[in-house]
Amino acid sequence: MPVIIALFVVWLLSFFLPVENLAVSSTSPWWTLFTYSFVHSYFLHLLVNSFVFWTYYRVMRKSDVYYLIPSCILIPAISGYLSAKSVPTCGFSSVISVMMGYYLSGCSRKIFVKALFLILFSYVFTGLFSKGVNTLIHVYSFSFSYITSVIYRKLCCLLQR
């Protein structure tokens, strides 16, 4: 899995190079909007993000890559810009939130409601008890992905008729 290998390589480089300059903040250069996802603050952070990404990837690897690849690049960048704070933000969870939004846009209403409550609970829980987590970036990534996925799926259905 090339993406997970890249995440681990950047984490290993953090022992030798100042990769914290790749994290996004309100004062960082524009290109950090595209690099912050590859930086992780500690090993458990990297491990959890890699596991969740791998889990979604296994389910969605045969999904529509014409939507997923651009959205996994652009939506986290937009979310990073809108939620940038003075403290740098890093981590791959904005990409995972995009994948969750895409996946849930194709689920039944019953599964969607259950999953949405679980996602909201996790956002509230991490926001309350993890002071360093930028919860807003997760909310933006998931919301933008869900909305654009629904529009994309409806357009695909209309074009197939």
XYZ file of C-alpha atoms in Angstrom:
161
model
C 0.000 0.000 0.000
C 1.980 3.027 -1.259
C 0.081 5.654 0.756
C 0.717 3.940 4.097
C 4.379 3.419 3.181
C 4.666 7.143 2.390
C 3.101 8.015 5.763
C 5.615 5.827 7.612
C 8.558 7.238 5.604
C 7.581 10.827 6.473
C 7.168 9.825 10.122
C 10.642 8.256 10.114
C 12.070 11.372 8.466
C 10.676 13.414 11.354
C 13.506 12.048 13.519
C 16.084 13.658 11.217
C 14.358 16.561 9.462
C 12.015 19.356 10.636
C 8.857 17.928 9.025
C 6.691 19.999 11.367
C 7.166 22.712 8.721
C 4.848 20.611 6.534
C 1.908 21.003 8.957
C -0.769 23.568 8.129
C -1.474 26.634 10.268
C -2.841 30.127 9.781
C 0.701 31.406 9.134
C 2.110 28.525 7.053
C 2.815 28.672 3.298
C 0.044 27.662 0.869
C 1.659 24.353 -0.078
C 1.238 23.024 3.458
C -2.461 22.607 2.601
C -1.311 19.585 0.573
C 1.463 18.270 2.852
C -0.080 18.329 6.335
C -1.849 15.011 5.799
C 1.473 13.174 5.612
C 2.818 14.466 8.939
C 1.910 12.743 12.226
C 2.716 13.921 15.719
C 3.383 10.506 17.264
C 3.425 6.822 16.354
C -0.022 5.934 17.725
C -1.518 8.788 15.686
C 0.114 7.338 12.565
C -0.878 3.775 13.416
C -4.565 4.574 13.999
C -4.820 6.690 10.835
C -3.086 3.986 8.781
C -5.387 1.254 10.105
C -8.582 3.233 9.490
C -7.397 4.277 6.012
C -6.520 0.679 5.156
C -9.947 -0.491 6.380
C -11.805 2.010 4.187
C -9.448 1.381 1.275
C -10.196 -2.362 1.349
C -13.926 -1.629 1.103
C -13.660 1.136 -1.500
C -10.697 0.160 -3.688
C -13.037 -0.732 -6.532
C -15.074 2.445 -6.105
C -15.070 5.403 -8.403
C -11.474 6.655 -8.426
C -12.474 9.553 -10.717
C -14.209 11.074 -7.694
C -12.114 9.692 -4.835
C -8.593 10.644 -5.919
C -9.302 14.331 -6.666
C -11.575 14.674 -3.643
C -8.964 13.114 -1.304
C -6.559 15.836 -2.460
C -8.800 18.902 -2.824
C -11.280 18.535 0.044
C -8.590 18.151 2.771
C -6.800 21.192 1.294
C -9.995 23.285 1.439
C -10.747 21.988 4.945
C -7.199 22.795 6.040
C -7.554 26.332 4.737
C -10.931 26.925 6.408
C -9.946 25.449 9.773
C -6.326 26.608 10.012
C -5.344 27.790 13.475
C -2.221 29.341 14.948
C -1.200 25.870 16.172
C -0.106 23.603 13.280
C -2.453 20.792 12.239
C -1.235 17.470 10.917
C -2.563 13.987 10.222
C -4.259 11.866 7.607
C -7.700 11.894 9.218
C -9.043 14.585 6.886
C -8.490 12.167 3.978
C -10.195 9.430 6.000
C -13.122 11.797 6.651
C -13.431 12.298 2.883
C -13.566 8.533 2.413
C -16.225 8.250 5.141
C -18.363 10.907 3.456
C -18.143 9.141 0.108
C -18.925 5.743 1.627
C -21.933 7.011 3.609
C -23.365 8.825 0.605
C -24.068 5.407 -0.914
C -25.461 3.709 2.215
C -29.072 3.079 3.144
C -30.802 5.584 5.403
C -30.722 3.182 8.373
C -26.956 2.598 8.155
C -26.342 6.291 7.464
C -28.150 7.441 10.630
C -26.276 4.950 12.838
C -22.913 5.796 11.290
C -23.570 9.539 11.470
C -24.277 9.342 15.200
C -21.084 7.359 15.701
C -19.069 9.878 13.678
C -20.577 12.849 15.513
C -19.918 11.164 18.849
C -16.280 10.588 17.893
C -15.878 14.224 16.800
C -17.414 15.530 20.032
C -15.437 13.056 22.159
C -12.087 13.905 20.566
C -12.894 17.613 20.590
C -13.663 17.593 24.308
C -10.889 15.339 25.544
C -8.051 15.868 23.080
C -7.054 19.501 23.205
C -4.640 19.223 20.268
C -7.175 17.832 17.789
C -8.530 20.199 15.143
C -12.096 18.844 15.123
C -13.267 21.406 12.605
C -11.015 19.971 9.890
C -12.697 16.567 10.322
C -16.185 18.075 10.200
C -15.404 20.123 7.067
C -13.785 17.168 5.284
C -16.657 14.803 6.058
C -19.391 17.357 5.256
C -17.873 18.547 1.973
C -17.222 14.975 0.905
C -20.720 13.806 1.731
C -22.373 16.720 -0.085
C -20.169 16.469 -3.183
C -20.522 12.661 -3.208
C -24.307 12.873 -3.198
C -24.194 15.389 -6.074
C -21.658 13.266 -7.951
C -23.700 10.079 -7.538
C -26.899 11.839 -8.710
C -25.086 13.234 -11.759
C -23.735 9.776 -12.604
C -27.256 8.336 -12.388
C -28.644 11.088 -14.645
C -25.903 10.578 -17.226
C -26.470 6.820 -17.311
C -30.153 7.214 -18.255
